[in-house]
Amino acid sequence: MKNYYDDCPLAYALNIIGGKWRMLILYHLMGGGLRYNQLKKKLCGITNIMLTRSLRELEEYGLVKRIQHSEIPPHVEYFITEHAEKLVPTLMVIAEWGKEQRLLEKGE
Amino acid sequence: MKNYYDDCPLAYALNIIGGKWRMLILYHLMGGGLRYNQLKKKLCGITNIMLTRSLRELEEYGLVKRIQHSEIPPHVEYFITEHAEKLVPTLMVIAEWGKEQRLLEKGE
DNA sequence: CTGTATCCAGTCCGATACTG
DNA sequence: CAGTATCGGACTGGATACAG
């Protein structure tokens, strides 16, 4: 997914939040922190690998914060950061748009 | 990119406008119609194959309209439809966010 | 509970050459 | 000008088993 980042902020952004799961993760975290398995349940169908990978990537970019409570059994919680929070309304618009789109398709 | 569309409108939407180029095409069409080669220039780096493919897909979903003028040499123009227009502000937000994100990364 | 390792599959994407 | 054909490569995503 390498692209002309420097010329186009949109391409740059999509490189970070694009991909199959990343926006979905941010979307589901908007309501507050979630634990690993809670998140997994919401993202119907995601595998451990993809969830872990995606979370790590989002963490690297500072979009997600990982909080580990020192307990046994382990208790880890994920939050979105302030900066990522700015994308939430956007994601909701896209979701809303998706609903309309689906209606259009079924209407035909 | 098959996913739990019916449960999650966001996933559904991303299935349509996700991918490497589709949002970028919509973004660049927001200013009005563009011809094939104009679009190609704006999307630095896109190949014929990908531009054509992406446009066809967007057309199928009713997000882009293709207008062919009967001339020689050919003259084809692409527009975004009203329904896709609703996504434009969203794309601008993401682009804006991308700018900030880049600053954050460079700042470190 | 929260992951990691390994290996594999499929999709997406692209370089190049060519066409009406 | 506006595309298509072909072939192949890269990369993303996944199944399964295992670990701290």
XYZ file of C-alpha atoms (C1' of nucleotides) in Angstrom:
256
model
C 0.000 0.000 0.000
C 2.823 2.406 -0.657
C 1.630 5.482 -2.384
C 2.178 9.142 -3.033
C 1.678 10.019 0.590
C 3.360 13.338 0.561
C 1.237 14.702 -2.197
C -2.046 13.464 -0.911
C -3.044 13.472 2.735
C -5.986 11.247 1.956
C -3.731 8.548 0.571
C -1.545 8.987 3.608
C -4.464 8.570 5.964
C -5.828 5.587 4.119
C -2.492 3.915 4.377
C -2.866 4.073 8.139
C -6.532 3.349 8.675
C -7.176 1.381 5.512
C -7.206 -2.367 5.337
C -9.854 -4.795 6.227
C -10.194 -4.289 9.943
C -8.621 -1.096 11.177
C -11.531 1.279 10.729
C -13.859 -1.337 12.127
C -11.762 -1.620 15.248
C -11.728 2.119 15.766
C -15.459 2.163 15.189
C -16.144 -0.450 17.814
C -13.863 1.179 20.323
C -15.667 4.468 20.133
C -18.022 3.569 22.935
C -15.221 3.152 25.445
C -12.519 0.657 26.260
C -12.963 -2.969 25.364
C -11.104 -6.109 26.251
C -9.513 -8.314 23.686
C -12.278 -10.870 23.594
C -15.053 -8.340 23.701
C -13.574 -6.708 20.667
C -13.211 -10.043 19.003
C -16.864 -10.792 19.484
C -17.921 -7.484 17.987
C -15.731 -7.945 14.960
C -17.561 -11.040 13.873
C -15.179 -13.230 12.057
C -11.837 -11.675 12.874
C -9.104 -14.104 13.792
C -6.649 -13.765 16.623
C -3.874 -13.022 14.226
C -5.638 -10.228 12.498
C -6.965 -8.695 15.677
C -3.567 -8.694 17.300
C -1.810 -7.413 14.216
C -4.299 -4.673 13.619
C -4.219 -3.546 17.216
C -0.437 -3.420 17.173
C -0.424 -1.349 14.050
C -3.000 1.047 15.377
C -0.958 1.313 18.543
C 2.174 2.182 16.609
C 0.385 5.036 14.963
C -0.922 6.232 18.286
C -4.534 5.560 17.463
C -5.104 2.945 20.106
C -3.897 2.678 23.659
C -3.325 -0.650 25.319
C -3.744 -0.881 29.060
C -2.625 -3.989 30.786
C -3.832 -4.686 34.294
C -1.459 -6.874 36.227
C -3.741 -9.677 37.136
C -4.049 -13.324 36.574
C -5.744 -14.205 34.388
C -4.563 -11.339 32.193
C -6.808 -8.362 31.724
C -6.051 -6.047 28.840
C -8.132 -3.188 27.659
C -7.989 -1.143 24.492
C -8.988 2.473 24.060
C -8.864 4.846 21.177
C -6.748 7.931 21.639
C -7.922 11.482 21.354
C -6.448 11.861 17.953
C -8.251 8.814 16.628
C -11.430 10.016 18.256
C -11.613 12.685 15.612
C -12.298 9.992 13.063
C -15.275 8.547 14.863
C -17.931 10.882 13.466
C -16.526 10.167 10.052
C -16.843 6.452 10.526
C -20.411 6.902 11.624
C -21.173 8.831 8.471
C -19.718 6.064 6.376
C -21.722 3.485 8.281
C -24.872 5.513 7.760
C -24.058 5.790 4.105
C -23.594 2.037 3.988
C -27.126 1.550 5.265
C -28.547 3.733 2.534
C -26.452 2.023 -0.061
C -27.750 -1.336 0.980
C -31.311 -0.136 0.702
C -30.626 1.168 -2.762
C -29.276 -2.165 -3.850
C -32.124 -4.134 -2.376
C -34.616 -1.711 -3.835
C -33.591 -2.520 -7.343
C -13.128 -8.816 1.452
C -16.259 -10.755 2.330
C -17.502 -9.880 5.721
C -20.448 -9.647 8.040
C -22.086 -7.001 5.919
C -25.536 -7.444 7.179
C -24.585 -6.917 10.760
C -22.372 -3.942 10.190
C -23.134 -1.177 7.746
C -19.616 0.120 8.122
C -18.175 -3.154 6.914
C -20.662 -3.099 4.128
C -19.652 0.386 3.078
C -15.971 -0.357 3.315
C -16.439 -3.294 1.055
C -17.642 -0.902 -1.591
C -15.400 2.102 -1.161
C -12.435 0.348 0.400
C -9.406 -0.738 -1.512
C -6.435 1.177 -2.632
C -7.941 3.626 -5.074
C -11.677 3.904 -4.801
C -11.911 6.602 -2.156
C -9.158 8.514 -3.889
C -11.074 8.492 -7.135
C -14.213 9.772 -5.472
C -12.156 12.412 -3.745
C -10.656 13.697 -6.943
C -13.966 13.712 -8.729
C -15.578 15.921 -6.147
C -14.624 19.088 -7.999
C -16.602 18.099 -11.081
C -16.272 15.750 -13.978
C -12.885 14.612 -15.171
C -11.667 12.794 -18.211
C -9.855 9.525 -18.003
C -6.396 10.943 -18.413
C -7.007 13.900 -16.150
C -8.011 11.534 -13.435
C -4.998 9.415 -14.115
C -2.705 12.375 -13.663
C -4.260 13.289 -10.332
C -3.977 9.771 -9.017
C -0.237 9.779 -9.276
C 0.911 6.303 -9.923
C -2.274 4.549 -10.827
C -2.077 2.254 -13.815
C -4.579 1.947 -16.618
C -5.739 -1.370 -15.327
C -6.459 -0.169 -11.863
C -8.086 3.041 -12.982
C -10.375 1.245 -15.371
C -11.203 -1.497 -12.934
C -11.906 0.875 -10.114
C -14.083 3.086 -12.257
C -16.097 0.112 -13.449
C -16.641 -1.071 -9.922
C -17.687 2.349 -8.740
C -20.025 2.555 -11.682
C -21.632 -0.755 -10.806
C -22.409 0.528 -7.377
C -23.837 3.706 -8.794
C -21.179 5.938 -7.302
C -19.726 7.136 -10.553
C -21.353 8.036 -13.831
C -19.596 7.590 -17.126
C -20.502 9.908 -19.960
C -19.228 9.123 -23.369
C -19.304 11.809 -26.022
C -19.466 10.375 -29.500
C -16.404 11.945 -30.953
C -13.173 10.899 -32.449
C -10.848 10.849 -30.690
C -12.967 9.489 -27.847
C -14.008 11.796 -25.077
C -15.194 10.234 -21.859
C -15.960 12.011 -18.667
C -16.548 10.697 -15.179
C -18.731 12.239 -12.525
C -19.683 11.198 -9.067
C -23.347 10.625 -8.432
C -25.462 12.364 -5.865
C -25.340 9.440 -3.559
C -21.566 9.310 -3.619
C -21.450 13.046 -3.123
C -22.539 12.465 0.434
C -19.225 10.880 1.131
C -17.177 13.814 -0.019
C -17.165 15.787 3.243
C -16.152 12.604 4.959
C -13.228 12.105 2.655
C -12.146 15.653 3.298
C -12.190 15.035 7.012
C -10.039 11.989 6.580
C -7.623 13.913 4.395
C -7.446 16.674 6.994
C -6.829 14.084 9.647
C -4.054 12.639 7.513
C -2.313 15.993 7.488
C -2.376 16.192 11.261
C -1.228 12.641 11.575
C 1.758 13.343 9.391
C 2.713 16.314 11.487
C 2.512 14.208 14.614
C 4.835 11.642 13.148
C 7.330 14.173 11.918
C 7.223 15.983 15.211
C 8.538 13.023 17.098
C -7.618 -14.417 29.068
C -4.601 -12.683 25.767
C -2.144 -13.559 22.875
C 2.172 -15.857 19.244
C 4.193 -19.104 15.539
C 3.974 -21.199 11.425
C 2.630 -21.895 7.205
C -0.606 -21.245 3.512
C -4.375 -19.149 0.356
C -6.456 -15.815 -2.075
C -6.995 -11.331 -3.492
C -5.503 -7.267 -4.997
C -2.597 -4.980 -7.690
C 0.691 -3.847 -11.457
C 4.160 -3.838 -15.776
C 4.007 -4.243 -20.247
C 2.220 -4.542 -24.561
C -1.476 -3.842 -27.484
C -6.362 -1.935 -29.634
C -10.578 0.804 -31.612
C -7.948 9.446 -26.120
C -9.544 5.775 -23.626
C -9.117 1.901 -22.807
C -8.069 -4.195 -22.725
C -5.276 -8.607 -22.377
C -2.186 -11.313 -20.185
C 0.559 -12.853 -16.899
C 2.661 -12.737 -12.714
C 4.057 -10.938 -8.054
C 3.267 -8.931 -3.648
C 0.754 -8.456 0.179
C -2.945 -8.968 3.009
C -5.503 -12.045 5.475
C -6.481 -16.784 7.562
C -6.516 -21.821 9.934
C -4.602 -24.207 13.216
C -1.937 -25.205 16.957
C 0.348 -23.690 20.857
C 2.041 -20.454 24.949
C 2.449 -17.252 29.158
